[in-house]
mmCIF file of C-alpha atoms and ligand atoms in Angstrom:
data_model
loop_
_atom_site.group_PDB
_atom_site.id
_atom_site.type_symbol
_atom_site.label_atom_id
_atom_site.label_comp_id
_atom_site.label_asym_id
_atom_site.label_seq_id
_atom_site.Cartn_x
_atom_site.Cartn_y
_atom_site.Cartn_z
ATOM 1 C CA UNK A 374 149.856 -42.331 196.211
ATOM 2 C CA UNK A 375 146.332 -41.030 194.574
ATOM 3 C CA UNK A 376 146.210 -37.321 195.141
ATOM 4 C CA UNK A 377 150.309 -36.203 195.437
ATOM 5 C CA UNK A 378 150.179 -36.699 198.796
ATOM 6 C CA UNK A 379 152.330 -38.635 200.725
ATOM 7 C CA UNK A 380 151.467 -39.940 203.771
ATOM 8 C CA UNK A 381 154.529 -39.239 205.612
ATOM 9 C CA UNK A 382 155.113 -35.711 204.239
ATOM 10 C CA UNK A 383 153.699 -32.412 202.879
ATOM 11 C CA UNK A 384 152.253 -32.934 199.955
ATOM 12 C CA UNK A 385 153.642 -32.902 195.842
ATOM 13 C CA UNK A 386 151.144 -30.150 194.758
ATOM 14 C CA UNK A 387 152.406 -27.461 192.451
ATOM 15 C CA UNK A 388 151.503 -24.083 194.516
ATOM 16 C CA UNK A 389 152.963 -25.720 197.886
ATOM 17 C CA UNK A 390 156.198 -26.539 195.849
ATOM 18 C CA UNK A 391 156.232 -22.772 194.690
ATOM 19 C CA UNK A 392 155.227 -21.589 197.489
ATOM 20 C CA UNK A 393 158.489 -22.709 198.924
ATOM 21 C CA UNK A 394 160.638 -21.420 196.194
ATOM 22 C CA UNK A 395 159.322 -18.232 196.084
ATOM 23 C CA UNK A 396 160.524 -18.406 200.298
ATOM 24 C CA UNK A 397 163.510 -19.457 199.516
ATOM 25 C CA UNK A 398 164.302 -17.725 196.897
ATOM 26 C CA UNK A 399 164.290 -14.733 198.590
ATOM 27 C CA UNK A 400 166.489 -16.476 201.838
ATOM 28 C CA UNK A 401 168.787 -16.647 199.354
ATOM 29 C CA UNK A 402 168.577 -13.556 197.400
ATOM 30 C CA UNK A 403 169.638 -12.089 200.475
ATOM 31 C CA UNK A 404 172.044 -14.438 201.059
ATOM 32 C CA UNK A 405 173.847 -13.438 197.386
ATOM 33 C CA UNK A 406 173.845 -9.544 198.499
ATOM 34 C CA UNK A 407 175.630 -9.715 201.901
ATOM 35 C CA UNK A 408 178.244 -12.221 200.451
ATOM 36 C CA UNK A 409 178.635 -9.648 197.752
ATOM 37 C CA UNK A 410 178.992 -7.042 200.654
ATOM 38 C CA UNK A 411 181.460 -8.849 202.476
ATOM 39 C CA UNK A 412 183.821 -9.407 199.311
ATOM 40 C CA UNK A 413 184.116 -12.732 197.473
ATOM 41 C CA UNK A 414 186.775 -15.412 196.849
ATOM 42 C CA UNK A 415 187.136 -16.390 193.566
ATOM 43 C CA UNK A 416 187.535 -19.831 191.778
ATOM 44 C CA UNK A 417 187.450 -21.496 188.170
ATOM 45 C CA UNK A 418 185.341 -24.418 187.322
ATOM 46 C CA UNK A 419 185.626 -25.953 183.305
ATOM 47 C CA UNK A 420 187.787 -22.988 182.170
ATOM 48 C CA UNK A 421 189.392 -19.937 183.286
ATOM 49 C CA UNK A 422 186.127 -17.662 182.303
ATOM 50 C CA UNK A 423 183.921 -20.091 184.412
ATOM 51 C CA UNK A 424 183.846 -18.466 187.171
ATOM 52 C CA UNK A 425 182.256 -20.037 190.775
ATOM 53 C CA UNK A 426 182.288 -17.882 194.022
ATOM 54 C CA UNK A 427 182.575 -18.658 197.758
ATOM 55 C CA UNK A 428 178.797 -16.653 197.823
ATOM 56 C CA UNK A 429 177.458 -19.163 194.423
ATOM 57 C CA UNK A 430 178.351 -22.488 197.243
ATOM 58 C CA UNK A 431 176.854 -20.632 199.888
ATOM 59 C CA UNK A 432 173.925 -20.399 198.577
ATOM 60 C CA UNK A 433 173.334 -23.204 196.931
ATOM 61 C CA UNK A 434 173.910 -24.811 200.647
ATOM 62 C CA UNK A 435 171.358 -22.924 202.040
ATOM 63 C CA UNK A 436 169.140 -23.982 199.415
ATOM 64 C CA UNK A 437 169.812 -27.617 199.997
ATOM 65 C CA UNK A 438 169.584 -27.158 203.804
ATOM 66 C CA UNK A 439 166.080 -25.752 203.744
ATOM 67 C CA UNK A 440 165.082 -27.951 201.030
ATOM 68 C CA UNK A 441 166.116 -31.099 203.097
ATOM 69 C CA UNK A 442 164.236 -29.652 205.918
ATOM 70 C CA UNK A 443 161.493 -28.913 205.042
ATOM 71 C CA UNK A 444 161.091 -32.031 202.128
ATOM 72 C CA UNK A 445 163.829 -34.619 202.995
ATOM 73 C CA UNK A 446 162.032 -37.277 200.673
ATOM 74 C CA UNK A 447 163.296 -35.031 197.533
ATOM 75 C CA UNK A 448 165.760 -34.910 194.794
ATOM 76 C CA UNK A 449 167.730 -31.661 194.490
ATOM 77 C CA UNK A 450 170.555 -30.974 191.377
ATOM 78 C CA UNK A 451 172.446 -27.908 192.222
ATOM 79 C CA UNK A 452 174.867 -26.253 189.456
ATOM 80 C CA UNK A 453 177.613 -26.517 192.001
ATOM 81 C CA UNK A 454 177.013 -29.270 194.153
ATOM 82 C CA UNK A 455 175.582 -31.700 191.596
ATOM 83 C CA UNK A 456 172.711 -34.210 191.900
ATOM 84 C CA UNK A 457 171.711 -35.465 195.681
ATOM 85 C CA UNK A 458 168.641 -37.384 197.103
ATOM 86 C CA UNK A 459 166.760 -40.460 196.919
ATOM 87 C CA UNK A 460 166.862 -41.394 192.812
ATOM 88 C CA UNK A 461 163.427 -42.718 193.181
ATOM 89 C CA UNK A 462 161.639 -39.822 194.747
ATOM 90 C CA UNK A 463 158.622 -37.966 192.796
ATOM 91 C CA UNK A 464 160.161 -34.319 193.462
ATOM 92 C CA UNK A 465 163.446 -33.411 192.335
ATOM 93 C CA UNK A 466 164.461 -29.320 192.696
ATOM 94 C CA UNK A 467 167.007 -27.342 190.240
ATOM 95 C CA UNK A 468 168.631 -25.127 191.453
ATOM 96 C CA UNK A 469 170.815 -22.295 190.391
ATOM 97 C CA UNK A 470 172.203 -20.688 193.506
ATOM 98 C CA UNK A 471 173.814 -17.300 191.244
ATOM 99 C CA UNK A 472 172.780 -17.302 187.106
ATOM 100 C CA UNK A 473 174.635 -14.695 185.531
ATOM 101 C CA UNK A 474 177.679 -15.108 188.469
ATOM 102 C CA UNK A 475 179.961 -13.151 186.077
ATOM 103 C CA UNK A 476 177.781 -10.495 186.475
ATOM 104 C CA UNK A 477 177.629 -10.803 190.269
ATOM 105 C CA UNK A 478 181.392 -10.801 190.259
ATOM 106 C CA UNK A 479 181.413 -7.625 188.337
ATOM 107 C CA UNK A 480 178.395 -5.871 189.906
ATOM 108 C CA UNK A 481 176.454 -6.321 186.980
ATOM 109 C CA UNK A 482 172.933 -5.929 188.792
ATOM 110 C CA UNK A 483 172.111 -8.632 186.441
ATOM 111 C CA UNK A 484 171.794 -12.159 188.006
ATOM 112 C CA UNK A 485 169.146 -14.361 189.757
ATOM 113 C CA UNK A 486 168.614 -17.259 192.280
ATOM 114 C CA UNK A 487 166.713 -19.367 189.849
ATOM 115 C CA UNK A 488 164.414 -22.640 191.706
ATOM 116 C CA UNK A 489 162.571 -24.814 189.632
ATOM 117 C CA UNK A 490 160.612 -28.093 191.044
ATOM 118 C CA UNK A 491 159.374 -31.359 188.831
ATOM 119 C CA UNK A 492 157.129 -33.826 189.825
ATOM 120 C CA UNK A 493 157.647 -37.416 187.636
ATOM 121 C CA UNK A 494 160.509 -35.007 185.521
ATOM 122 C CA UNK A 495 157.786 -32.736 184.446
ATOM 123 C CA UNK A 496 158.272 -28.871 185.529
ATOM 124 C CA UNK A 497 155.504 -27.678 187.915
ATOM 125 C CA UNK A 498 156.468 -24.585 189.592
ATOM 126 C CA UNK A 499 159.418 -21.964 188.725
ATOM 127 C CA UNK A 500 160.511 -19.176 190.136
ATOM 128 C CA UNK A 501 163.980 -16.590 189.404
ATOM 129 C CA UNK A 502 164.792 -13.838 191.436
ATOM 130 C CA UNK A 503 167.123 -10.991 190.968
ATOM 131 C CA UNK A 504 168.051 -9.860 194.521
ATOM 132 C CA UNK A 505 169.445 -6.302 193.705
ATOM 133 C CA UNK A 506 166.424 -5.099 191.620
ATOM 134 C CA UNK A 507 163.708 -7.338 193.939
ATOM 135 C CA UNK A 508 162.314 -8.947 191.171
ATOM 136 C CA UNK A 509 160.867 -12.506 191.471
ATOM 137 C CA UNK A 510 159.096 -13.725 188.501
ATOM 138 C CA UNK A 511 156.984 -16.986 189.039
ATOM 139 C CA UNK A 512 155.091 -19.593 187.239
ATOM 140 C CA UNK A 513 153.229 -23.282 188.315
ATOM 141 C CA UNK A 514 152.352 -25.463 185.105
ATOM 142 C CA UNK A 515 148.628 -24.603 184.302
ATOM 143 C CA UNK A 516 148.901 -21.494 186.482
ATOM 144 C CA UNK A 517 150.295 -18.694 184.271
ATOM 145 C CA UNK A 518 153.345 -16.405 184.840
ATOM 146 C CA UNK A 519 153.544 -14.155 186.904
ATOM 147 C CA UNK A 520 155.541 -10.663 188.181
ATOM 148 C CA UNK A 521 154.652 -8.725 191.493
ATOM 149 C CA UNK A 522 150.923 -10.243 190.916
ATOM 150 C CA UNK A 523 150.772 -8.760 187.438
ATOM 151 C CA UNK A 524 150.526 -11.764 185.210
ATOM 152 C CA UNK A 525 152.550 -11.721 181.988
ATOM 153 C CA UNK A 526 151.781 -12.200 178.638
ATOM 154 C CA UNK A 527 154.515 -12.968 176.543
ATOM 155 C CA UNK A 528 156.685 -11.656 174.032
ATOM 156 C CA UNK A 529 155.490 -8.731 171.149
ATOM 157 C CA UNK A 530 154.387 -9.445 168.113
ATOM 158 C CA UNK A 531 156.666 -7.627 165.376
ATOM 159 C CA UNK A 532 158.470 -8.704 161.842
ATOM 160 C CA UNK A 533 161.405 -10.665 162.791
ATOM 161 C CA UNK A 534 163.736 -7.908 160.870
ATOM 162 C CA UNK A 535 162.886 -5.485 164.065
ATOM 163 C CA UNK A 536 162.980 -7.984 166.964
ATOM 164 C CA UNK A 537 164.920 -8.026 169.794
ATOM 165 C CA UNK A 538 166.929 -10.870 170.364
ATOM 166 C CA UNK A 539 168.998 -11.920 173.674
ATOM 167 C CA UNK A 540 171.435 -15.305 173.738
ATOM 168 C CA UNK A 541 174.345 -16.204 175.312
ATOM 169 C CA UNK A 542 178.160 -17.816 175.065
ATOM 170 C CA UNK A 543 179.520 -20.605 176.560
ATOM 171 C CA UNK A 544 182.784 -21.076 178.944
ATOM 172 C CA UNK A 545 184.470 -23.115 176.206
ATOM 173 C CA UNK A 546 186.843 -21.377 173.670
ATOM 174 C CA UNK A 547 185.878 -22.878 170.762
ATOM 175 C CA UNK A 548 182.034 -23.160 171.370
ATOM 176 C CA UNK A 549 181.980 -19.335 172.113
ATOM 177 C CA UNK A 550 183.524 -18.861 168.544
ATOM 178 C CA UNK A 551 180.885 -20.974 166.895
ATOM 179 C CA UNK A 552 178.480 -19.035 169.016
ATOM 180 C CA UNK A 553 179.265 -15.984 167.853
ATOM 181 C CA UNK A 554 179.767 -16.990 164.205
ATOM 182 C CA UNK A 555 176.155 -18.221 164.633
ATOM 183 C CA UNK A 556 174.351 -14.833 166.256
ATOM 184 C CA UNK A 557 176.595 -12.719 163.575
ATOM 185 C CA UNK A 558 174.385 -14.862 161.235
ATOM 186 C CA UNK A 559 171.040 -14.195 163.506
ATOM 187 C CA UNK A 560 171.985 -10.529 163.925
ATOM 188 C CA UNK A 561 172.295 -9.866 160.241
ATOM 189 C CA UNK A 562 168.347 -11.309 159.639
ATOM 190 C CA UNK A 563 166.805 -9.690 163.015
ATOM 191 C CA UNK A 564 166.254 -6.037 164.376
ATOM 192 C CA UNK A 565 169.059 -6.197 167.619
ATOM 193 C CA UNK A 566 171.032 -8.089 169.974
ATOM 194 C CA UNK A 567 171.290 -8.135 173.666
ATOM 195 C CA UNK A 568 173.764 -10.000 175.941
ATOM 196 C CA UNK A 569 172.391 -9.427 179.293
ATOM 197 C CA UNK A 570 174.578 -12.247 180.496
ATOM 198 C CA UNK A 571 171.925 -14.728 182.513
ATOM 199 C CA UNK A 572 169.398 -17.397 180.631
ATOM 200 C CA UNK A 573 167.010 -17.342 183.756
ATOM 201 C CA UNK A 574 166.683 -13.675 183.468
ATOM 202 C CA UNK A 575 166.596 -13.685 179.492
ATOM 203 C CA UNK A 576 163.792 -16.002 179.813
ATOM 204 C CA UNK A 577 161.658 -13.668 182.293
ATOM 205 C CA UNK A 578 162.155 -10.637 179.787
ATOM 206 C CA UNK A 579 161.222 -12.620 177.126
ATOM 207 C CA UNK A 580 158.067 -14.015 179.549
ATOM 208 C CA UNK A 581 157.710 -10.046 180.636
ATOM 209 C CA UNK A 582 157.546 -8.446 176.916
ATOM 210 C CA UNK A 583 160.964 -6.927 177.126
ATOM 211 C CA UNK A 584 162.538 -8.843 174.788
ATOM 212 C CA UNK A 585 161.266 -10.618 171.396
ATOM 213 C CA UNK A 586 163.299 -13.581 170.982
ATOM 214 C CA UNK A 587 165.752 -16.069 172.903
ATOM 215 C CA UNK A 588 168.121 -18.624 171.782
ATOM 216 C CA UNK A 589 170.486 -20.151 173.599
ATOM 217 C CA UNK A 590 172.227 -24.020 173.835
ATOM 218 C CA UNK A 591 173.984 -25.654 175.288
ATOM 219 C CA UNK A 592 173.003 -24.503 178.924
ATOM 220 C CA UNK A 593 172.406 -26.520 182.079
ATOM 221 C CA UNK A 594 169.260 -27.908 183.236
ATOM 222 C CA UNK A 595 169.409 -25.459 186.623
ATOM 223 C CA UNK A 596 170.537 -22.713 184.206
ATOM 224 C CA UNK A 597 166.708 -22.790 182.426
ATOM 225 C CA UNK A 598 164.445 -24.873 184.390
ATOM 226 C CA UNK A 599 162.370 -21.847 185.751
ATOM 227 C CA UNK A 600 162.634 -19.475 183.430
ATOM 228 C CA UNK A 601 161.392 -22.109 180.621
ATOM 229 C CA UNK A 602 158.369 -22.389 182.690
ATOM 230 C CA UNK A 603 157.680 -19.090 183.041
ATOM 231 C CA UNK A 604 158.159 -18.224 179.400
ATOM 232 C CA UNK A 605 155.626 -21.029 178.383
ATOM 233 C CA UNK A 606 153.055 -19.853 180.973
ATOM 234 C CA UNK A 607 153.199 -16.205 179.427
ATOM 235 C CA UNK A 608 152.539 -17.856 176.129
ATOM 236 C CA UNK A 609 155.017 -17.486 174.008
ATOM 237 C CA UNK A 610 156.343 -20.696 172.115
ATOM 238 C CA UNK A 611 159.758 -22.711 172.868
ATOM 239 C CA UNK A 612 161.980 -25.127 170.674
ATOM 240 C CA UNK A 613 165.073 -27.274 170.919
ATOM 241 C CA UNK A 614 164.618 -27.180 167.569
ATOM 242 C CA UNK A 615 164.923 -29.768 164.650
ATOM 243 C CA UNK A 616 161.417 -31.349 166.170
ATOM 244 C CA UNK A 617 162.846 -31.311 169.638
ATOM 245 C CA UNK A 618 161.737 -29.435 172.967
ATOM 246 C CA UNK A 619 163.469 -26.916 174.416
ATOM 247 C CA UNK A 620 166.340 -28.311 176.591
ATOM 248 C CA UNK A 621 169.848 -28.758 177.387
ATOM 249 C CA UNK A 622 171.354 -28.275 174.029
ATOM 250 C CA UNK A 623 168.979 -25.620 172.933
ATOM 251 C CA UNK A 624 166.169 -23.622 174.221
ATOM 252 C CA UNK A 625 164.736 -20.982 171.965
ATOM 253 C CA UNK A 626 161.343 -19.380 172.256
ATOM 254 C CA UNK A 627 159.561 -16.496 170.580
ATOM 255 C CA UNK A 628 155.858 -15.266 169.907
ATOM 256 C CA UNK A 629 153.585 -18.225 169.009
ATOM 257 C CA UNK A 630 152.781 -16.049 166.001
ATOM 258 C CA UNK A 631 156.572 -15.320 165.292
ATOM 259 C CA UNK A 632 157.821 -18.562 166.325
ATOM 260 C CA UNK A 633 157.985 -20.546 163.356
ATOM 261 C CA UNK A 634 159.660 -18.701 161.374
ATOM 262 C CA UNK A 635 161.869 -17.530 164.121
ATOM 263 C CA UNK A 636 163.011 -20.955 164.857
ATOM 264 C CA UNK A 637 163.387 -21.915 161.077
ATOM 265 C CA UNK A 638 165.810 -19.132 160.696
ATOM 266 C CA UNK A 639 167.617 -20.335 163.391
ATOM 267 C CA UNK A 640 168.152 -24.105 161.450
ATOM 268 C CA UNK A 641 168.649 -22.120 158.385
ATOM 269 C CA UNK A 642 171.569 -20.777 160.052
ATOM 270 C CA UNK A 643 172.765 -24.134 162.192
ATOM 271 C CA UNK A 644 171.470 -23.756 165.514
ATOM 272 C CA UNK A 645 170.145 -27.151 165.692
ATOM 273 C CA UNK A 646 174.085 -28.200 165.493
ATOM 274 C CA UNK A 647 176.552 -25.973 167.501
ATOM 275 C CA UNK A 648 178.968 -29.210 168.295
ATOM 276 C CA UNK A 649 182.522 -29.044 166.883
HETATM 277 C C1 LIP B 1234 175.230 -18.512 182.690
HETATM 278 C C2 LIP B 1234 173.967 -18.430 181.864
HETATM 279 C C3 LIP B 1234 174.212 -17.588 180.624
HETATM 280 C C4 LIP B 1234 175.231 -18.238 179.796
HETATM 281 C C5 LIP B 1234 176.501 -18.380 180.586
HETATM 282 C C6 LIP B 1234 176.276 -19.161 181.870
HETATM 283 P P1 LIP B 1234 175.904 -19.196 185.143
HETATM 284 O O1 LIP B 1234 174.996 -19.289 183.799
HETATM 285 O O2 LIP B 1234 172.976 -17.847 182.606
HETATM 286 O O3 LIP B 1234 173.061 -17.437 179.865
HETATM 287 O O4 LIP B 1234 175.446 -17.501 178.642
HETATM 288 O O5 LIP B 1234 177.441 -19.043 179.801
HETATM 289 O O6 LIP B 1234 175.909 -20.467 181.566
HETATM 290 O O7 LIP B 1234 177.179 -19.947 184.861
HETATM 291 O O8 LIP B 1234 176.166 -17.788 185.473
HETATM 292 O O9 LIP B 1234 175.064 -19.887 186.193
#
């Protein structure tokens, strides 16, 4: 295997793989709005605010359909259906069928099919796409960011006391209070807060100059994949903080310029350690 191709199958290069989930993406964009149209059932996943719709499995299913069709050899890990695929293979796909699905519930025009593909656990190619406003923000490692051809550049450059910040709050009880003990202690140090209810979308905004700063942990893998990408292709810098990368339990990312002290504020005030 010298140049990511396989023999016996398209081959592992970054613009094919986005390529794809920019396609799909929009399949199942589409997918979201009828469902939406056509009413939705609901059901509860860790707790009675996490909320999973008939339309979140539906689409996730068409994403794993198309995805074993057209690249059986992959790995795919789904927020609703889990991990599936050979363990060994180079590929593996994240997928987040609905992010923000309380706002889909609601009619919050604020939610995205969010596709992300690694090669060797590395993230090469991104995309989100928020079906009722048409958006699709993309990214391939090395490639830049990008939105309706216009490529991005990142977060502004202003005193942290003026920025705009956007996180999130978990489905657990106790986690959300922490949470929100923490960004009363962020919003008392920046310029505003927004809770636009999605991570992929945050991400893009942040990636797209509309917002300043992000923070937000513990999230799933399928919940930030893309929009990660995207973010670090406009530029702007991204933490885990406490010396780690952004990831599961934390992703935070600001203006390279703005970033350190952004993210130092952020241990100041005990980001690095939302557990109980
Ligand atoms: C949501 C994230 C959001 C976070 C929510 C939830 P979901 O993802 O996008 O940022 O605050 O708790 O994790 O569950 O709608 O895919």
């Amino acid at each position: 295997m010298t140049d990511g191709n396989r023999p016996d199958g398209p081959p592992d290069e970054p613009a094919e793989l986005l390529e794809l989930a920019i396609r799909l993406a929009r399949q199942a964009g589409a997918l979201a709005l009828r469902r939406r149209e056509h009413g939705l059932s609901v059901a509860t996943k860790s707790s009675a605010t996490d909320v999973v719709t008939d339309a979140d499995r539906a689409v996730e299913e068409l994403l794993r359909a198309e995805l074993a069709e057209h690249r059986p050899a992959d790995a795919v890990l789904g927020e609703e259906g889990g991990a599936a695929g050979p363990a060994d293979s180079r590929v593996r796909w994240l997928v987040d069928p609905i992010d923000g699905t309380v706002n889909f519930l609601l009619g919050l025009p604020q939610y995205a099919v969010s596709i992300a593909a690694q090669i060797d656990g590395v993230t090469v190619a991104g995309c989100v796409h928020n079906p009722v406003s048409g958006e699709l923000f993309s990214a391939s490692r090395g490639g830049g960011a990008y939105l309706a051809g216009r490529q991005l550049t990142g977060p502004r450059l202003v005193p942290l006391a003026e920025a705009v910040l956007a996180t999130g709050f978990g489905y657990d009880q106790q986690l959300r209070a922490r949470q929100a003990q923490l960004a009363a202690r962020v919003l008392a140090r920046v310029g505003n807060l927004r809770r636009l209810g999605s991570a992929a979308l945050d991400l893009c905004f942040l990636a797209a100059g509309r917002l300043d700063l992000y923070y937000e942990g513990p999230l799933g893998e399928w919940d930030y994949a893309a929009g990660l990408l995207i973010v670090q292709e406009s530029g702007a810098a991204t933490s885990g903080l406490a010396g780690r990368p952004a990831g599961g339990q934390m992703v935070a990312a600001a203006h390279p310029e703005l970033a350190g002290e952004f993210f130092a504020l952020l241990e100041e005030l005990g980001a690095d350690d939302l557990s109980a």
